[in-house]
């Protein structure tokens, strides 16, 4: 049994994107994380997911999308709320978007495709941990906004699922109590 794997699994914790600091992964480390994602199970070899990097030079565009999405959800949002929405785009030195790809005309059930995406996400998080980085996931109403779909160039059969932030940082909360196998494992 590889103790490095068990140590990585046990050490992985969510770190809020706003708490992630530089340095983030370089190109080589990010490539390793994407290699890890590629190991996810994929019934039918459909590749029902992809990841989109939001580089620093496009963070202002993402911030504008966050602000626009907020204004659509809450037209009475004040300037402070709009600025806060815009600032979310600056969280985490490395920011990815996980995209679910549900290509039409396949016999593979949508649930299996979503499981594949979840496995790819977990592999990215574990690879980040193994490479010495902290990470976290974030979602929100902006993911479904028309402006987000345009920014990410999503096709009709694609959906942005969550953001993945990767950087340096420590979790602020104490580790949560993990369930014991007896709580979720049974036999017929």
Tab-separated table of C-alpha atoms in Angstrom:
chain	number	residue	atom	x	y	z
A	1	UNK	CA	0.000	0.000	0.000
A	2	UNK	CA	1.419	3.367	-0.988
A	3	UNK	CA	1.500	5.533	2.146
A	4	UNK	CA	1.986	8.693	0.045
A	5	UNK	CA	-1.502	8.205	-1.410
A	6	UNK	CA	-3.070	7.779	2.020
A	7	UNK	CA	-1.219	10.808	3.383
A	8	UNK	CA	-2.376	12.919	0.409
A	9	UNK	CA	-5.984	11.794	0.850
A	10	UNK	CA	-5.919	12.533	4.572
A	11	UNK	CA	-4.258	15.941	4.141
A	12	UNK	CA	-6.587	17.295	1.449
A	13	UNK	CA	-8.732	20.133	2.757
A	14	UNK	CA	-10.882	22.798	1.185
A	15	UNK	CA	-9.345	26.266	1.309
A	16	UNK	CA	-11.689	29.121	0.411
A	17	UNK	CA	-10.642	30.742	-2.848
A	18	UNK	CA	-10.325	34.154	-1.171
A	19	UNK	CA	-7.702	32.650	1.168
A	20	UNK	CA	-5.513	31.202	-1.598
A	21	UNK	CA	-2.351	33.190	-2.206
A	22	UNK	CA	0.576	33.092	-4.608
A	23	UNK	CA	2.427	31.147	-5.601
A	24	UNK	CA	0.086	29.026	-7.618
A	25	UNK	CA	1.086	26.186	-9.886
A	26	UNK	CA	3.414	26.859	-12.790
A	27	UNK	CA	2.674	25.446	-16.241
A	28	UNK	CA	4.388	22.136	-15.475
A	29	UNK	CA	2.443	21.619	-12.233
A	30	UNK	CA	-0.825	22.564	-13.928
A	31	UNK	CA	-0.043	20.057	-16.700
A	32	UNK	CA	0.465	17.362	-14.056
A	33	UNK	CA	-2.929	18.205	-12.558
A	34	UNK	CA	-4.546	17.893	-15.983
A	35	UNK	CA	-2.766	14.560	-16.471
A	36	UNK	CA	-4.340	13.457	-13.186
A	37	UNK	CA	-7.773	14.575	-14.414
A	38	UNK	CA	-7.291	12.458	-17.531
A	39	UNK	CA	-7.135	9.336	-15.327
A	40	UNK	CA	-10.811	9.685	-14.381
A	41	UNK	CA	-13.132	6.851	-15.408
A	42	UNK	CA	-14.910	7.658	-18.656
A	43	UNK	CA	-17.443	5.068	-19.848
A	44	UNK	CA	-17.594	5.260	-23.629
A	45	UNK	CA	-14.494	7.495	-23.796
A	46	UNK	CA	-16.762	10.514	-24.234
A	47	UNK	CA	-14.668	13.003	-22.254
A	48	UNK	CA	-17.797	14.489	-20.653
A	49	UNK	CA	-15.905	17.334	-19.029
A	50	UNK	CA	-13.234	19.914	-19.640
A	51	UNK	CA	-11.413	22.574	-17.674
A	52	UNK	CA	-10.996	26.218	-18.656
A	53	UNK	CA	-8.135	28.261	-17.219
A	54	UNK	CA	-8.952	31.889	-16.407
A	55	UNK	CA	-5.523	33.534	-16.721
A	56	UNK	CA	-4.655	36.758	-14.879
A	57	UNK	CA	-5.155	38.903	-17.979
A	58	UNK	CA	-8.787	37.699	-18.245
A	59	UNK	CA	-9.752	38.155	-14.585
A	60	UNK	CA	-11.254	41.590	-15.254
A	61	UNK	CA	-13.527	40.002	-17.870
A	62	UNK	CA	-14.609	37.399	-15.318
A	63	UNK	CA	-15.183	40.139	-12.737
A	64	UNK	CA	-17.462	41.968	-15.171
A	65	UNK	CA	-19.440	38.739	-15.622
A	66	UNK	CA	-19.778	38.346	-11.837
A	67	UNK	CA	-21.012	41.913	-11.536
A	68	UNK	CA	-23.459	41.543	-14.439
A	69	UNK	CA	-24.815	38.280	-13.006
A	70	UNK	CA	-25.330	39.947	-9.624
A	71	UNK	CA	-27.154	42.864	-11.251
A	72	UNK	CA	-29.461	40.422	-13.055
A	73	UNK	CA	-30.230	38.520	-9.841
A	74	UNK	CA	-30.514	41.671	-7.727
A	75	UNK	CA	-31.097	44.906	-9.643
A	76	UNK	CA	-30.968	46.819	-6.337
A	77	UNK	CA	-27.384	45.692	-5.561
A	78	UNK	CA	-25.389	48.705	-4.391
A	79	UNK	CA	-21.893	49.710	-5.479
A	80	UNK	CA	-20.246	47.831	-2.606
A	81	UNK	CA	-22.018	44.585	-3.527
A	82	UNK	CA	-21.088	45.053	-7.177
A	83	UNK	CA	-17.446	45.702	-6.270
A	84	UNK	CA	-17.436	42.618	-4.050
A	85	UNK	CA	-18.841	40.508	-6.888
A	86	UNK	CA	-16.215	41.862	-9.275
A	87	UNK	CA	-13.402	41.205	-6.761
A	88	UNK	CA	-14.238	37.483	-6.592
A	89	UNK	CA	-12.538	37.099	-9.962
A	90	UNK	CA	-9.226	38.009	-8.337
A	91	UNK	CA	-9.330	35.205	-5.763
A	92	UNK	CA	-6.795	32.377	-6.128
A	93	UNK	CA	-3.616	32.640	-8.175
A	94	UNK	CA	-4.799	29.795	-10.433
A	95	UNK	CA	-8.463	29.693	-11.351
A	96	UNK	CA	-10.098	26.975	-13.416
A	97	UNK	CA	-13.691	26.373	-14.411
A	98	UNK	CA	-14.975	22.795	-14.559
A	99	UNK	CA	-17.325	22.343	-17.503
A	100	UNK	CA	-19.740	19.437	-17.860
A	101	UNK	CA	-20.050	18.259	-21.465
A	102	UNK	CA	-23.261	16.335	-22.165
A	103	UNK	CA	-22.865	15.709	-25.877
A	104	UNK	CA	-26.115	14.584	-27.492
A	105	UNK	CA	-26.566	11.258	-29.186
A	106	UNK	CA	-24.773	9.040	-26.688
A	107	UNK	CA	-26.180	6.040	-24.868
A	108	UNK	CA	-24.181	6.738	-21.694
A	109	UNK	CA	-26.496	8.031	-18.939
A	110	UNK	CA	-25.970	11.581	-17.729
A	111	UNK	CA	-25.289	10.295	-14.214
A	112	UNK	CA	-22.239	8.369	-15.430
A	113	UNK	CA	-20.948	11.468	-17.193
A	114	UNK	CA	-21.365	13.507	-13.996
A	115	UNK	CA	-19.530	10.843	-11.999
A	116	UNK	CA	-16.669	11.084	-14.493
A	117	UNK	CA	-16.541	14.859	-13.992
A	118	UNK	CA	-16.539	14.385	-10.208
A	119	UNK	CA	-13.664	11.926	-10.467
A	120	UNK	CA	-11.703	14.315	-12.680
A	121	UNK	CA	-12.293	17.125	-10.168
A	122	UNK	CA	-11.148	14.971	-7.256
A	123	UNK	CA	-8.048	13.935	-9.198
A	124	UNK	CA	-7.178	17.603	-9.796
A	125	UNK	CA	-7.640	18.398	-6.093
A	126	UNK	CA	-5.534	15.421	-5.019
A	127	UNK	CA	-2.815	16.204	-7.566
A	128	UNK	CA	-2.708	19.804	-6.320
A	129	UNK	CA	-2.325	18.497	-2.757
A	130	UNK	CA	0.397	16.049	-3.797
A	131	UNK	CA	2.276	18.891	-5.499
A	132	UNK	CA	2.146	21.015	-2.348
A	133	UNK	CA	-0.723	23.338	-3.236
A	134	UNK	CA	-3.952	24.149	-1.461
A	135	UNK	CA	-7.223	24.145	-3.364
A	136	UNK	CA	-10.918	24.790	-3.093
A	137	UNK	CA	-14.129	24.657	-5.071
A	138	UNK	CA	-16.682	27.432	-5.457
A	139	UNK	CA	-19.995	27.722	-7.225
A	140	UNK	CA	-22.703	30.344	-7.448
A	141	UNK	CA	-25.418	31.897	-9.538
A	142	UNK	CA	-23.003	33.432	-12.019
A	143	UNK	CA	-22.146	30.005	-13.439
A	144	UNK	CA	-25.492	29.882	-15.265
A	145	UNK	CA	-25.427	33.500	-16.434
A	146	UNK	CA	-25.573	34.138	-20.189
A	147	UNK	CA	-22.462	36.322	-19.893
A	148	UNK	CA	-20.564	33.398	-18.311
A	149	UNK	CA	-21.616	31.116	-21.144
A	150	UNK	CA	-20.280	33.681	-23.617
A	151	UNK	CA	-17.026	34.224	-21.724
A	152	UNK	CA	-16.332	30.490	-21.528
A	153	UNK	CA	-17.544	29.879	-25.116
A	154	UNK	CA	-19.862	27.123	-23.924
A	155	UNK	CA	-21.765	25.071	-26.455
A	156	UNK	CA	-25.464	24.378	-25.965
A	157	UNK	CA	-24.702	20.958	-24.425
A	158	UNK	CA	-22.142	22.323	-21.937
A	159	UNK	CA	-22.593	23.716	-18.441
A	160	UNK	CA	-20.138	25.427	-16.105
A	161	UNK	CA	-20.259	23.471	-12.845
A	162	UNK	CA	-17.764	25.059	-10.465
A	163	UNK	CA	-14.580	27.039	-10.049
A	164	UNK	CA	-11.389	25.390	-8.829
A	165	UNK	CA	-8.927	27.650	-7.080
A	166	UNK	CA	-5.346	26.511	-6.593
A	167	UNK	CA	-2.609	28.310	-4.708
A	168	UNK	CA	-0.844	28.468	-1.387
A	169	UNK	CA	-2.729	28.640	1.865
A	170	UNK	CA	-3.889	26.887	4.956
A	171	UNK	CA	-7.453	26.020	5.847
A	172	UNK	CA	-8.820	28.318	8.550
A	173	UNK	CA	-11.277	25.819	9.956
A	174	UNK	CA	-10.382	22.780	11.986
A	175	UNK	CA	-10.651	19.611	9.931
A	176	UNK	CA	-14.163	18.252	9.847
A	177	UNK	CA	-14.854	14.872	11.316
A	178	UNK	CA	-14.801	12.421	8.421
A	179	UNK	CA	-17.427	9.685	8.325
A	180	UNK	CA	-16.436	6.219	9.402
A	181	UNK	CA	-16.943	3.398	6.890
A	182	UNK	CA	-19.713	1.934	9.052
A	183	UNK	CA	-21.756	5.055	8.322
A	184	UNK	CA	-21.787	4.510	4.548
A	185	UNK	CA	-20.610	0.956	3.831
A	186	UNK	CA	-22.910	-2.058	4.050
A	187	UNK	CA	-23.184	-5.498	2.499
A	188	UNK	CA	-26.182	-7.310	1.076
